[in-house]
Tab-separated table of C-alpha atoms in Angstrom:
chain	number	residue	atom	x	y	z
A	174	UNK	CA	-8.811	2.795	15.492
A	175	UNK	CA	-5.809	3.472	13.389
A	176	UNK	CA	-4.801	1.895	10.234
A	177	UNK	CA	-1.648	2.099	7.996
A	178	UNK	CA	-1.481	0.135	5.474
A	179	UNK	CA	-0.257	0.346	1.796
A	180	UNK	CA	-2.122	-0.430	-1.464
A	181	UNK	CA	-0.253	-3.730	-2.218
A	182	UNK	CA	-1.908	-4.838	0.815
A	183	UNK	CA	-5.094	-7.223	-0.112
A	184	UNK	CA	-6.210	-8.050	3.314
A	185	UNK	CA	-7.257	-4.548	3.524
A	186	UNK	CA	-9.288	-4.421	0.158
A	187	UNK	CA	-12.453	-3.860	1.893
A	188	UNK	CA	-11.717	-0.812	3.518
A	189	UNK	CA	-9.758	0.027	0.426
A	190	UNK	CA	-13.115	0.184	-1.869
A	191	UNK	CA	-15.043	2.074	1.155
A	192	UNK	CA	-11.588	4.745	0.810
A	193	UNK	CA	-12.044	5.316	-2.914
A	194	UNK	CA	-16.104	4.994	-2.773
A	195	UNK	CA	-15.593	7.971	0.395
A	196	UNK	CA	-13.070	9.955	-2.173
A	197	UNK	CA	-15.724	9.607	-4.956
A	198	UNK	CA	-18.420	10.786	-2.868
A	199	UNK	CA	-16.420	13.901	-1.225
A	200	UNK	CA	-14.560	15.281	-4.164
A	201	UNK	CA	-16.649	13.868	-7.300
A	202	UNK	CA	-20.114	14.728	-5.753
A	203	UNK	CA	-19.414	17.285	-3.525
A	204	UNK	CA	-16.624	19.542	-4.483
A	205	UNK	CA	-16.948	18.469	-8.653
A	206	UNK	CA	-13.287	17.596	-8.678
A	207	UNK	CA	-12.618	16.550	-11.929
A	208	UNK	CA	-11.408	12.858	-10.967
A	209	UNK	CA	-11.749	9.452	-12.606
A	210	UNK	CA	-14.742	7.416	-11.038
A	211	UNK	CA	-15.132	3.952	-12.203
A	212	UNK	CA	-18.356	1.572	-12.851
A	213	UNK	CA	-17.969	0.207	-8.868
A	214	UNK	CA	-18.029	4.116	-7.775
A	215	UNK	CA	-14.410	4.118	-6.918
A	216	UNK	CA	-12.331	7.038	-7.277
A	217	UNK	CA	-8.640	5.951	-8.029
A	218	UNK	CA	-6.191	7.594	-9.800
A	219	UNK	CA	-2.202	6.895	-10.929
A	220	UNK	CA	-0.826	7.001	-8.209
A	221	UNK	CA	-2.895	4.780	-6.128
A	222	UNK	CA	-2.093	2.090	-8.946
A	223	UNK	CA	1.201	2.350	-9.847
A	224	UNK	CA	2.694	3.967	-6.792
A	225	UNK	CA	2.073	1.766	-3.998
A	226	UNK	CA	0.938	4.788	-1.167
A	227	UNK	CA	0.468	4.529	2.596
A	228	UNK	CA	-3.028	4.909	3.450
A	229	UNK	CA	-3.953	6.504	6.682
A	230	UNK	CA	-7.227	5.182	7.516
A	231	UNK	CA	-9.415	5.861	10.653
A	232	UNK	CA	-11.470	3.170	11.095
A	233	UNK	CA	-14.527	2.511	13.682
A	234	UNK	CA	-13.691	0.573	16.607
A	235	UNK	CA	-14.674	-2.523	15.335
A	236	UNK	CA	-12.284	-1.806	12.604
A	237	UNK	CA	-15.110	-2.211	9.778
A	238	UNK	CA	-16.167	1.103	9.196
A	239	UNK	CA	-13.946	3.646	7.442
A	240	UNK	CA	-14.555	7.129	9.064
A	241	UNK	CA	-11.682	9.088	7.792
A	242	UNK	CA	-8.658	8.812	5.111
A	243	UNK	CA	-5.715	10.289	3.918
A	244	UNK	CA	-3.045	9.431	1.312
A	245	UNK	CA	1.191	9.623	1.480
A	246	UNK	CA	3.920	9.555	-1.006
A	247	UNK	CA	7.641	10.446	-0.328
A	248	UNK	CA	8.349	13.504	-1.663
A	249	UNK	CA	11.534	11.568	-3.062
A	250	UNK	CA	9.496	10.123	-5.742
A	251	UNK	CA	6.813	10.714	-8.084
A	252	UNK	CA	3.908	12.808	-5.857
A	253	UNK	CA	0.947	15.076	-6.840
A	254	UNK	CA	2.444	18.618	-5.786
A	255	UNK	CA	5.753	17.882	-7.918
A	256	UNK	CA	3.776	15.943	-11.107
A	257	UNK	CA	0.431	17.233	-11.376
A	258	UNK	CA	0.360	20.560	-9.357
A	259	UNK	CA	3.691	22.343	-9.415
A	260	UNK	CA	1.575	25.647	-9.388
A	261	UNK	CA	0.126	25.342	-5.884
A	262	UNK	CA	3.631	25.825	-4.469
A	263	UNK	CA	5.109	28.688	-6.165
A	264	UNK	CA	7.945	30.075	-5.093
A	265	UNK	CA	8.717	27.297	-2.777
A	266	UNK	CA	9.120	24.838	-5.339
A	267	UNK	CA	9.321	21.568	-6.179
A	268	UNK	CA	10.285	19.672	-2.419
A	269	UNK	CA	12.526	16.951	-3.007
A	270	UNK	CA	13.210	15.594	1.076
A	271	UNK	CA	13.465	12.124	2.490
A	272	UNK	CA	12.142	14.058	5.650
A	273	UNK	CA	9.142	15.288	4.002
A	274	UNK	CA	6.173	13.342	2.791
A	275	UNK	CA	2.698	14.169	0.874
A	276	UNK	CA	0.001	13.914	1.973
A	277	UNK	CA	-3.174	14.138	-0.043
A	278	UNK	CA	-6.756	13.157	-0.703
A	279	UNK	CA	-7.752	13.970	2.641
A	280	UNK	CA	-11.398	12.813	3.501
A	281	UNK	CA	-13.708	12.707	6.348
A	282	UNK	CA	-16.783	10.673	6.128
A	283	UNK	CA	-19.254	13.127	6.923
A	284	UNK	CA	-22.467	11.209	7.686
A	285	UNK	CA	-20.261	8.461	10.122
A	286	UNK	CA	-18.986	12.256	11.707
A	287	UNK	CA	-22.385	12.769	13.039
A	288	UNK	CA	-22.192	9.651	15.455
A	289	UNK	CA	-19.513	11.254	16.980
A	290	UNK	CA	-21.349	13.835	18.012
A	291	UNK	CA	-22.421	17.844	17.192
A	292	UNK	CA	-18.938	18.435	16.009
A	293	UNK	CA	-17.877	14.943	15.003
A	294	UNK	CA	-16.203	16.471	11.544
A	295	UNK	CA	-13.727	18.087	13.994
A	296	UNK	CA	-12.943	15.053	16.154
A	297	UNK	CA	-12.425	13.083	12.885
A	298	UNK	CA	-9.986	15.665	11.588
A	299	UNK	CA	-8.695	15.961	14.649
A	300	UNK	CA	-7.956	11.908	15.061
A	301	UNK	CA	-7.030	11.261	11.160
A	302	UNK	CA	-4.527	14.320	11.335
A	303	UNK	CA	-3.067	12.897	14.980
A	304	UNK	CA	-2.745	9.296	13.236
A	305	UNK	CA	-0.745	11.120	10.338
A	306	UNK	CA	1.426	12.973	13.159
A	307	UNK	CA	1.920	9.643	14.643
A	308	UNK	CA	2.664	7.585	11.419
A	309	UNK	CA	5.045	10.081	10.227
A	310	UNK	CA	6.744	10.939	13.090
A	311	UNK	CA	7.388	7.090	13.809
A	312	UNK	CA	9.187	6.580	10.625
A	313	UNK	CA	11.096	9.981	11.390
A	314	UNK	CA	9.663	12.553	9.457
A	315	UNK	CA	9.728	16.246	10.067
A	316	UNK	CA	7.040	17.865	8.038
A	317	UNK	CA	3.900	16.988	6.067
A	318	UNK	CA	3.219	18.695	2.761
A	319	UNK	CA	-0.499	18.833	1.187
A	320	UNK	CA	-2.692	19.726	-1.808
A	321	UNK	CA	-6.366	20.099	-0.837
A	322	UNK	CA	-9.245	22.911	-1.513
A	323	UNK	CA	-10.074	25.928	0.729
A	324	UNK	CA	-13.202	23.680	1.781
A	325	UNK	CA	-10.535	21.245	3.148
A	326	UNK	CA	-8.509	24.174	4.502
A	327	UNK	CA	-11.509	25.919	6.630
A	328	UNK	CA	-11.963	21.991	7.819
A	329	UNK	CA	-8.392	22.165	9.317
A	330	UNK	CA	-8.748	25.295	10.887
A	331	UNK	CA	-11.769	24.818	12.475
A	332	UNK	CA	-10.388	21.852	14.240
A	333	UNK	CA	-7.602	23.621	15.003
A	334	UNK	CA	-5.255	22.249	13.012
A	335	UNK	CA	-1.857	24.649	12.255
A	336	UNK	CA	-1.286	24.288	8.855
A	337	UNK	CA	0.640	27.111	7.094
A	338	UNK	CA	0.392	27.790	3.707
A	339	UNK	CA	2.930	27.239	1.210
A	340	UNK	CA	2.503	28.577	-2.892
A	341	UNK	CA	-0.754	30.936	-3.957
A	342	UNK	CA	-4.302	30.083	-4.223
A	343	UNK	CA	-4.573	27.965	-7.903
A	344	UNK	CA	-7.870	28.156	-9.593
A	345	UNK	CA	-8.694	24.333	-10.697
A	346	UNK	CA	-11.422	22.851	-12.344
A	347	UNK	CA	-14.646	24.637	-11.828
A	348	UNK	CA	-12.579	27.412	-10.361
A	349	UNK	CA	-11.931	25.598	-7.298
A	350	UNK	CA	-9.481	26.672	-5.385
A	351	UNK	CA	-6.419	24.994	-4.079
A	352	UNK	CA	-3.631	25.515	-2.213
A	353	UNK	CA	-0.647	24.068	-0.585
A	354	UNK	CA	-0.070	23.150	3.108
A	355	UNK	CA	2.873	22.767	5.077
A	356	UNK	CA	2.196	20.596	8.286
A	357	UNK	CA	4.908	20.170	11.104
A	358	UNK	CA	5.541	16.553	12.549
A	359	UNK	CA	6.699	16.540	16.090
A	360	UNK	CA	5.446	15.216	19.778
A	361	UNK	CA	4.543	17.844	20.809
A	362	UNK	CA	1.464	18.516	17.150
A	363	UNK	CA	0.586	14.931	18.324
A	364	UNK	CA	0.247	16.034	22.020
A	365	UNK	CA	-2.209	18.840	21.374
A	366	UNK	CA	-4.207	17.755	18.719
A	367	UNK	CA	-4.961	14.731	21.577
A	368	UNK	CA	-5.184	17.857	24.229
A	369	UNK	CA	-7.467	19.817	22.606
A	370	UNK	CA	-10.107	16.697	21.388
A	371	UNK	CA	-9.798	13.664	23.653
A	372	UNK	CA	-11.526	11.547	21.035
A	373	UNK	CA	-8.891	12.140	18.617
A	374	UNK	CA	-6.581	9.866	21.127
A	375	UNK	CA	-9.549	7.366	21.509
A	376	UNK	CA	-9.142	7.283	17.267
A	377	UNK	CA	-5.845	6.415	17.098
A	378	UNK	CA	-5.851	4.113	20.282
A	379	UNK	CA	-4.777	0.436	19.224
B	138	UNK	CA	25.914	14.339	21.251
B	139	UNK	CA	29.275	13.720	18.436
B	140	UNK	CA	28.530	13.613	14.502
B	141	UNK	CA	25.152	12.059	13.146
B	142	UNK	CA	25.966	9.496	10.281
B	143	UNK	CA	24.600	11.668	7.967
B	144	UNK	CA	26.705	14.292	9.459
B	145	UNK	CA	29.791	12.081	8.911
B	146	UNK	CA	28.817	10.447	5.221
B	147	UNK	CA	28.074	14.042	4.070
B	148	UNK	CA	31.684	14.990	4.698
B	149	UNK	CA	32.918	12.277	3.258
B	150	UNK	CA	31.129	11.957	0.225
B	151	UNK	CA	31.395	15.631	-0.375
B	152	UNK	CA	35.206	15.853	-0.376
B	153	UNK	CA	35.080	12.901	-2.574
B	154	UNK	CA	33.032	11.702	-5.198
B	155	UNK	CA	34.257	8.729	-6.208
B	156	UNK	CA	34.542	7.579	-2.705
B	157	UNK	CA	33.974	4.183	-2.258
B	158	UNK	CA	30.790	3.168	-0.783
B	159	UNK	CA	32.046	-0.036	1.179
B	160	UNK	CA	34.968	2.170	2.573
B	161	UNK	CA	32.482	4.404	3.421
B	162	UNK	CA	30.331	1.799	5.074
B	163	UNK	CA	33.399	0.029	6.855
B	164	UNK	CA	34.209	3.553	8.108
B	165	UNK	CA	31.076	3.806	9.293
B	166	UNK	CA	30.754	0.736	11.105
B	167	UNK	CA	34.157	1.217	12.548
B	168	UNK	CA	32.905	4.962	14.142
B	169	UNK	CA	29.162	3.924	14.989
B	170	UNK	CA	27.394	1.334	17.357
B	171	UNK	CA	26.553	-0.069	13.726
B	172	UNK	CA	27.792	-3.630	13.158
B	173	UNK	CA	26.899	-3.970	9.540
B	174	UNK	CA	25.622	-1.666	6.806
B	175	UNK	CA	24.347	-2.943	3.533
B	176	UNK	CA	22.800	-0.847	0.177
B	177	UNK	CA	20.920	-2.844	-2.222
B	178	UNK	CA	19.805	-0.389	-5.228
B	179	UNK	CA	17.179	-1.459	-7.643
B	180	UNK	CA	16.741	-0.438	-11.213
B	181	UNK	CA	19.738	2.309	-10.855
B	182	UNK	CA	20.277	3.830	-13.883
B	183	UNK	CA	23.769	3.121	-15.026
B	184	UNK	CA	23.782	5.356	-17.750
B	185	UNK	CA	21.851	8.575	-18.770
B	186	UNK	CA	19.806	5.912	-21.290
B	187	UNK	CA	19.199	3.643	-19.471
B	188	UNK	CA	16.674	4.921	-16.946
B	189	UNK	CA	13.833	2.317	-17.917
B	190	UNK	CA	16.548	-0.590	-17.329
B	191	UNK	CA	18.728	0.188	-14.391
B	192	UNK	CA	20.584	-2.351	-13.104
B	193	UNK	CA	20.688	-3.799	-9.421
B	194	UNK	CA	23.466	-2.351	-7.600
B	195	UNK	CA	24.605	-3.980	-3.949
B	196	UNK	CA	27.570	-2.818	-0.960
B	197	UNK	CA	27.220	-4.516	2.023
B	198	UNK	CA	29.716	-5.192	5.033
B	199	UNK	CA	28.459	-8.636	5.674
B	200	UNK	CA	31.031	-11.361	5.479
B	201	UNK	CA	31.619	-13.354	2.787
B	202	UNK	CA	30.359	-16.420	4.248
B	203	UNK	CA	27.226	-15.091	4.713
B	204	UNK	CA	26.598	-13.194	0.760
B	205	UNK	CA	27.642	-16.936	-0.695
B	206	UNK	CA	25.111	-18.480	2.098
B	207	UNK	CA	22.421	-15.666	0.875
B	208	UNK	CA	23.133	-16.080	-2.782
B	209	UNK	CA	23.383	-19.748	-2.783
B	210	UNK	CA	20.057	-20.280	-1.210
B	211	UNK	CA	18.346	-17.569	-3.013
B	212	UNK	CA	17.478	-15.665	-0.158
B	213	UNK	CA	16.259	-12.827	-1.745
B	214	UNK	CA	13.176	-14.390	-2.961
B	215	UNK	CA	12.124	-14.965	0.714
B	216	UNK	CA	14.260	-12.449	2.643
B	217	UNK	CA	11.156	-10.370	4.311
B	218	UNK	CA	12.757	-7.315	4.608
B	219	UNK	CA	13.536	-7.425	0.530
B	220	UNK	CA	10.222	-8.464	-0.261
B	221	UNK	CA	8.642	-5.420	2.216
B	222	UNK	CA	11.208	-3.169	1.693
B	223	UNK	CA	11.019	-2.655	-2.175
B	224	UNK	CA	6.654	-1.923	-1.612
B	225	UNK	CA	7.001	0.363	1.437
B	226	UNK	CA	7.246	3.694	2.500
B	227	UNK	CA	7.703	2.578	6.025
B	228	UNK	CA	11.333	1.788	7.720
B	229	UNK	CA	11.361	-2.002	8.383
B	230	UNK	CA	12.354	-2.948	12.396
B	231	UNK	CA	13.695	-6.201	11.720
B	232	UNK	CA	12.716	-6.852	15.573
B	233	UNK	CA	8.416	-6.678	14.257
B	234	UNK	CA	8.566	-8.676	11.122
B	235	UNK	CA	6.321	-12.027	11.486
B	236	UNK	CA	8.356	-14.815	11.583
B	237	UNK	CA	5.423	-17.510	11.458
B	238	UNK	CA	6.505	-19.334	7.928
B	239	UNK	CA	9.104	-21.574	9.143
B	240	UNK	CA	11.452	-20.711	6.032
B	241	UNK	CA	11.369	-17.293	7.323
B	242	UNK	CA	12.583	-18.064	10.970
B	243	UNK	CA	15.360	-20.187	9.582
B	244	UNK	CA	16.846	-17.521	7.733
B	245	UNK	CA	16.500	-15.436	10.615
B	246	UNK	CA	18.144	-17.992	12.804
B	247	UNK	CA	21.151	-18.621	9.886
B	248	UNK	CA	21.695	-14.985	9.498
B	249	UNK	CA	22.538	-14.948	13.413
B	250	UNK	CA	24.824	-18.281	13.129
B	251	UNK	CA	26.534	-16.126	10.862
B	252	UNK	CA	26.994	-13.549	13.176
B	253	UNK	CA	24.280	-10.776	12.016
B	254	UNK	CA	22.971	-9.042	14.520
B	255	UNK	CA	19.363	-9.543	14.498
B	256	UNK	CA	18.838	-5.855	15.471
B	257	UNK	CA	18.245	-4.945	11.799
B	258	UNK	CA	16.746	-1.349	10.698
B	259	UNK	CA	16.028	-0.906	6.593
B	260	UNK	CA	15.165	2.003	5.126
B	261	UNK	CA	13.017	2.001	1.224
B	262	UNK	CA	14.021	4.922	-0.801
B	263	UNK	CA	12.466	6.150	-3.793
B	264	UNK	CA	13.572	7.714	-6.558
B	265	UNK	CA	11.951	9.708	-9.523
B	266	UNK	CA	12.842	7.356	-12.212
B	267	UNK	CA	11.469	4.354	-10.947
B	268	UNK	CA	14.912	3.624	-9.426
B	269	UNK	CA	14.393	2.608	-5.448
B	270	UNK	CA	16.886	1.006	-2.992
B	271	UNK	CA	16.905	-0.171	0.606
B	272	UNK	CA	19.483	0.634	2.853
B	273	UNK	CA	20.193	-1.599	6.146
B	274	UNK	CA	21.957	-1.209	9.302
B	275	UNK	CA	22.288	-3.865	11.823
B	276	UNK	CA	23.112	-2.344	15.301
B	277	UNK	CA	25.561	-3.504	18.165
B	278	UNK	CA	22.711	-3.138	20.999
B	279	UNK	CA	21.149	-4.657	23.728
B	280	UNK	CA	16.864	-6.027	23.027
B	281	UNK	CA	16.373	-3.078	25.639
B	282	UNK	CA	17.994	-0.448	23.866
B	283	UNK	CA	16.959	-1.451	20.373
B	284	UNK	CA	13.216	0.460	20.513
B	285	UNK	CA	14.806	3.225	21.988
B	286	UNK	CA	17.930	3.598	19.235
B	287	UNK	CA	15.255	3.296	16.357
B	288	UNK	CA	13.339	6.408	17.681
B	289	UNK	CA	16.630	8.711	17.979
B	290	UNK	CA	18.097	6.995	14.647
B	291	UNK	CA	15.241	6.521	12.378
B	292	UNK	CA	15.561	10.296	10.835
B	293	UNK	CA	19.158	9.922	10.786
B	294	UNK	CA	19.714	6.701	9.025
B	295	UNK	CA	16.552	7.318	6.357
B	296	UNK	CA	18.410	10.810	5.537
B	297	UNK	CA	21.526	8.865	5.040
B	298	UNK	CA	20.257	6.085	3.024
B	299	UNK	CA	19.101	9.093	0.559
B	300	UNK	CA	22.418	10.435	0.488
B	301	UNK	CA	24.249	7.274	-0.149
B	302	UNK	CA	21.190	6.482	-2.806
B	303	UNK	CA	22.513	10.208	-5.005
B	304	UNK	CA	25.939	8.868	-4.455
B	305	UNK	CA	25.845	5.801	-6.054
B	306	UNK	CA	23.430	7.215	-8.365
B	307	UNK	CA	25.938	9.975	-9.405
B	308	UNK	CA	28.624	7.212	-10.241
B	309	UNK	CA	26.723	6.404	-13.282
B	310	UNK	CA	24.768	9.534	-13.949
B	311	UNK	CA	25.581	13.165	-13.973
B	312	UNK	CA	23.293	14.468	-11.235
B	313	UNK	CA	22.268	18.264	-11.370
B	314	UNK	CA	21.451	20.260	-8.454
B	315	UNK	CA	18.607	22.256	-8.974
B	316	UNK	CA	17.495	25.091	-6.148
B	317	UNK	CA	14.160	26.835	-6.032
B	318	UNK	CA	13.801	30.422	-5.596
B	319	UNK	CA	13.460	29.899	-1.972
B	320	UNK	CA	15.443	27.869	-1.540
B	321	UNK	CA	18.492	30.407	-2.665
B	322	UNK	CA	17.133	32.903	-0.591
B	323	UNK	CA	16.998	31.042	2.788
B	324	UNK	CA	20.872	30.280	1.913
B	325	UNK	CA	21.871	33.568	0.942
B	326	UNK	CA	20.642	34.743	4.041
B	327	UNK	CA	22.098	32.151	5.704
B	328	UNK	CA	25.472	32.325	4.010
B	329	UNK	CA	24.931	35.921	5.381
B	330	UNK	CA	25.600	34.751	8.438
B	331	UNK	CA	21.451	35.786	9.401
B	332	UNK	CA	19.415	33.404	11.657
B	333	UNK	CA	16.840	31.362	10.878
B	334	UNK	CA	14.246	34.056	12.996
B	335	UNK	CA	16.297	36.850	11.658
B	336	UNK	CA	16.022	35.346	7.936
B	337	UNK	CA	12.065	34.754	8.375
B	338	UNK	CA	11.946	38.604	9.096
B	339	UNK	CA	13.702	39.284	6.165
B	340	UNK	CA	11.791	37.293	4.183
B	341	UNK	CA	8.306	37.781	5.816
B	342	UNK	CA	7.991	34.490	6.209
B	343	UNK	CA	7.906	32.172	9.443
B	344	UNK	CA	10.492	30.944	11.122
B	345	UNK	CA	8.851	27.320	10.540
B	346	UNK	CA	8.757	27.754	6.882
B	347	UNK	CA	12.408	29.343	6.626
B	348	UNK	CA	13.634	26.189	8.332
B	349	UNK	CA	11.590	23.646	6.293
B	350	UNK	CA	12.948	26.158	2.760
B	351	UNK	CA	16.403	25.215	4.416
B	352	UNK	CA	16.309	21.538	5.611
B	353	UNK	CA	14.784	21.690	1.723
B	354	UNK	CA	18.026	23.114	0.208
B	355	UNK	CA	20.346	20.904	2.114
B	356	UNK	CA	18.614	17.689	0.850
B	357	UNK	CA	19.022	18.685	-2.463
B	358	UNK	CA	22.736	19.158	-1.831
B	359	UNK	CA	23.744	15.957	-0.247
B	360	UNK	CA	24.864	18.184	2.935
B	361	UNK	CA	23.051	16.869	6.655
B	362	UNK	CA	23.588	20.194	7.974
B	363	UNK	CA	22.803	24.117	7.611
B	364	UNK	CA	26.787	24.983	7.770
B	365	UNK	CA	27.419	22.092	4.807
B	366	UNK	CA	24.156	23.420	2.699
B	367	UNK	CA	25.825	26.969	2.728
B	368	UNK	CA	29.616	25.766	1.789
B	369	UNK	CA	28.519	23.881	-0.996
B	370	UNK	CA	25.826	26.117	-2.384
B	371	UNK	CA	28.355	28.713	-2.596
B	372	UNK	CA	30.655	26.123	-4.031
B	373	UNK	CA	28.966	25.046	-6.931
B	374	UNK	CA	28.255	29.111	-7.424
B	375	UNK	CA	24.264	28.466	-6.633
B	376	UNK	CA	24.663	31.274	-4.127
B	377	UNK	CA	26.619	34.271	-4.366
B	378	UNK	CA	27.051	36.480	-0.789
């Protein structure tokens, strides 16, 4: 199932700390981000405390499990790809549109992916990125713009995901290497990321 | 399909700066299915110090009545869609929010004895200096229309409460306009009179991106549409054909 809900948001708290405990785990451990972790295991940076974001979540269907997660800020406001990355876009710029959110921290959990199957990392893309479509296009968006790593990039495409690029490939931390996305938000994205992975409607299902 | 109210409030606010933005509201109302239209900034900055203690800045088209009724009461500190509004990202449909907590439902039921029409959309805007505001239109339509009116609106009325956001904004504040590279080019070639398709060629880029680079550009100039972007990018000399 699908949940949007926004850091002020309490209730939520437990699938909160299972969000940030994921994000430690995939970009900390995994990819050696250089993020803040703290004694709990919880990675959770500026803008998750002083921002208030929308967190996508895809949650099991008991709703107690997080499986998947993603993070937005209006691109009207403070967001990573205008304060902390300008580089990733380039030429394009700093994006300044109340039709445009960012999306970032994108996660899958990969070990809860492998109940879903041989290719369960795809259906979980597939579902978190058709719950994003469906958030965004609700409250009248028209695109999506994203930092994330080539490893996150090869995840999209797999699934087969359009994302464009926007801006060069910027050499981060232990030379990792980052770039921007641009994402389109319409019916139709929703319609065949659901086509193409029937489990990624099940996910977002109410 | 006539003008979109961005459409319309980019005209108007581009021929005139200092337009009011009640007039501008009333004008709307009077050309829209919108019965009401209110702006409540927070933390504007009023002057080019005073960006860590903006002030709260209000226009609305309710009646009289009903702003001493709202102040007099205090309202605000249990007015859902102010307490919401200010922490989201999300447009408020007045038509979902819980009305459980009795206090809640009578203000709901007051605000309709005083003729507001409970078919209430808000829209949070942020800004980069900690400045955000919350723009409201309550709409003249049936419980049966309302879900459908949200979808075709939504885009519309969060562009517009953007717009009317750098408006008030630039009453108090000098506000530069400040184009990327790409930005310039997708108007040049559009103040060239190019397509977007024939632009992306030109550009190598694709068609999607050219139009996101454009839709880009006009946000940063106040204008709703491609023809506005180009007139006042050429205007303010950004672009040169």
């Amino acid at each position: 199932m699908l949940l949007t809900a926004h850091a002020h948001q309490e209730e939520h708290r437990d699938i909160f700390d299972q969000m940030f405990r994921l994000r430690a785990r995939s970009f900390l451990e995994r990819r050696g981000w250089r993020v803040e972790v703290d004694r709990e295991g919880r990675e959770i940076d500026a803008f998750d405390r002083k921002h208030n974001p929308l967190y996508v979540c895809l949650l099991s269907d008991d709703g107690k499990q997080l499986l998947a997660s993603l993070r937005l800020l209006p691109t009207m406001g403070p967001h990573m790809l205008a304060d902390v990355f300008p580089e990733v876009m380039g030429e394009a710029g700093i994006v300044r549109n109340p039709l445009v959110w960012e999306s970032s921290r994108f996660c899958v959990d990969t070990d809860a992916a492998h109940t879903f199957g041989k290719d369960g990392i795809h259906a979980l893309t597939r579902g978190i990125l058709a719950g994003l479509c469906k958030t965004a296009k609700d409250a009248g968006m028209q695109n999506i713009i994203s930092v994330y790593d080539v490893y996150v990039e090869r995840i999209l495409k797999r699934a087969g995901c359009t994302v464009e690029r926007i801006g060069p490939v910027v050499r981060y931390d232990n030379g990792l290497r980052t770039v921007g996305g641009l994402f389109e938000v319409s019916d139709k994205v929703l319609q065949d990321l659901c086509e193409i992975d029937t489990r990624a409607r099940d996910l977002i299902a109410a | 399909m006539g003008q979109s109210i961005s459409e319309f409030g980019s005209d108007l606010m581009g021929a005139n700066k200092d337009l009011n933005t009640l007039n501008l509201f009333q004008d709307i109302c009077d050309k829209f299915e919108v019965s009401n239209m209110t702006y409540f900034g927070s933390n504007v900055p009023v002057a080019a110090d005073a960006v860590q203690n903006g002030e709260n800045i209000a226009y609305t088209t309710y009646s009289d009545p009903w702003v001493h009724r709202y102040i007099e009461q205090d309202y605000q500190s249990i007015d859902p869609v102010i307490v919401e509004g200010f922490r989201s990202i999300l447009p408020i449909n007045w038509m979902k929010l819980p009305r459980e907590k009795r206090g809640v439902r009578r203000f709901f039921g007051e605000a309709k004895e005083f003729g507001i029409d409970p078919h209430g959309l808000s829209v949070p805007v942020r800004g980069v200096h900690g400045d955000s505001a919350l723009l409201t239109v309550n709409v003249d339509v049936t419980d049966g229309d309302w879900d459908g009116y949200v979808r075709e609106n939504i885009a519309d009325i969060t562009y517009f409460a953007h717009l009317v956001h750098s408006h008030v904004l630039s009453q108090f504040v000098p506000v530069e306009v400040s184009l990327t590279k790409r930005e310039r080019d997708v108007l040049l070639w559009a103040a060239r009179g190019k397509t977007v398709s024939e632009t992306a060629l030109i550009l190598q880029l694709s068609p999607k991106t050219v139009t996101f680079y454009l839709t880009n550009a006009a946000a940063k100039l106040g204008a709703a549409t491609k023809t506005q972007a180009v007139a006042r990018s050429i205007s303010l000399s950004l672009v040169n054909p």
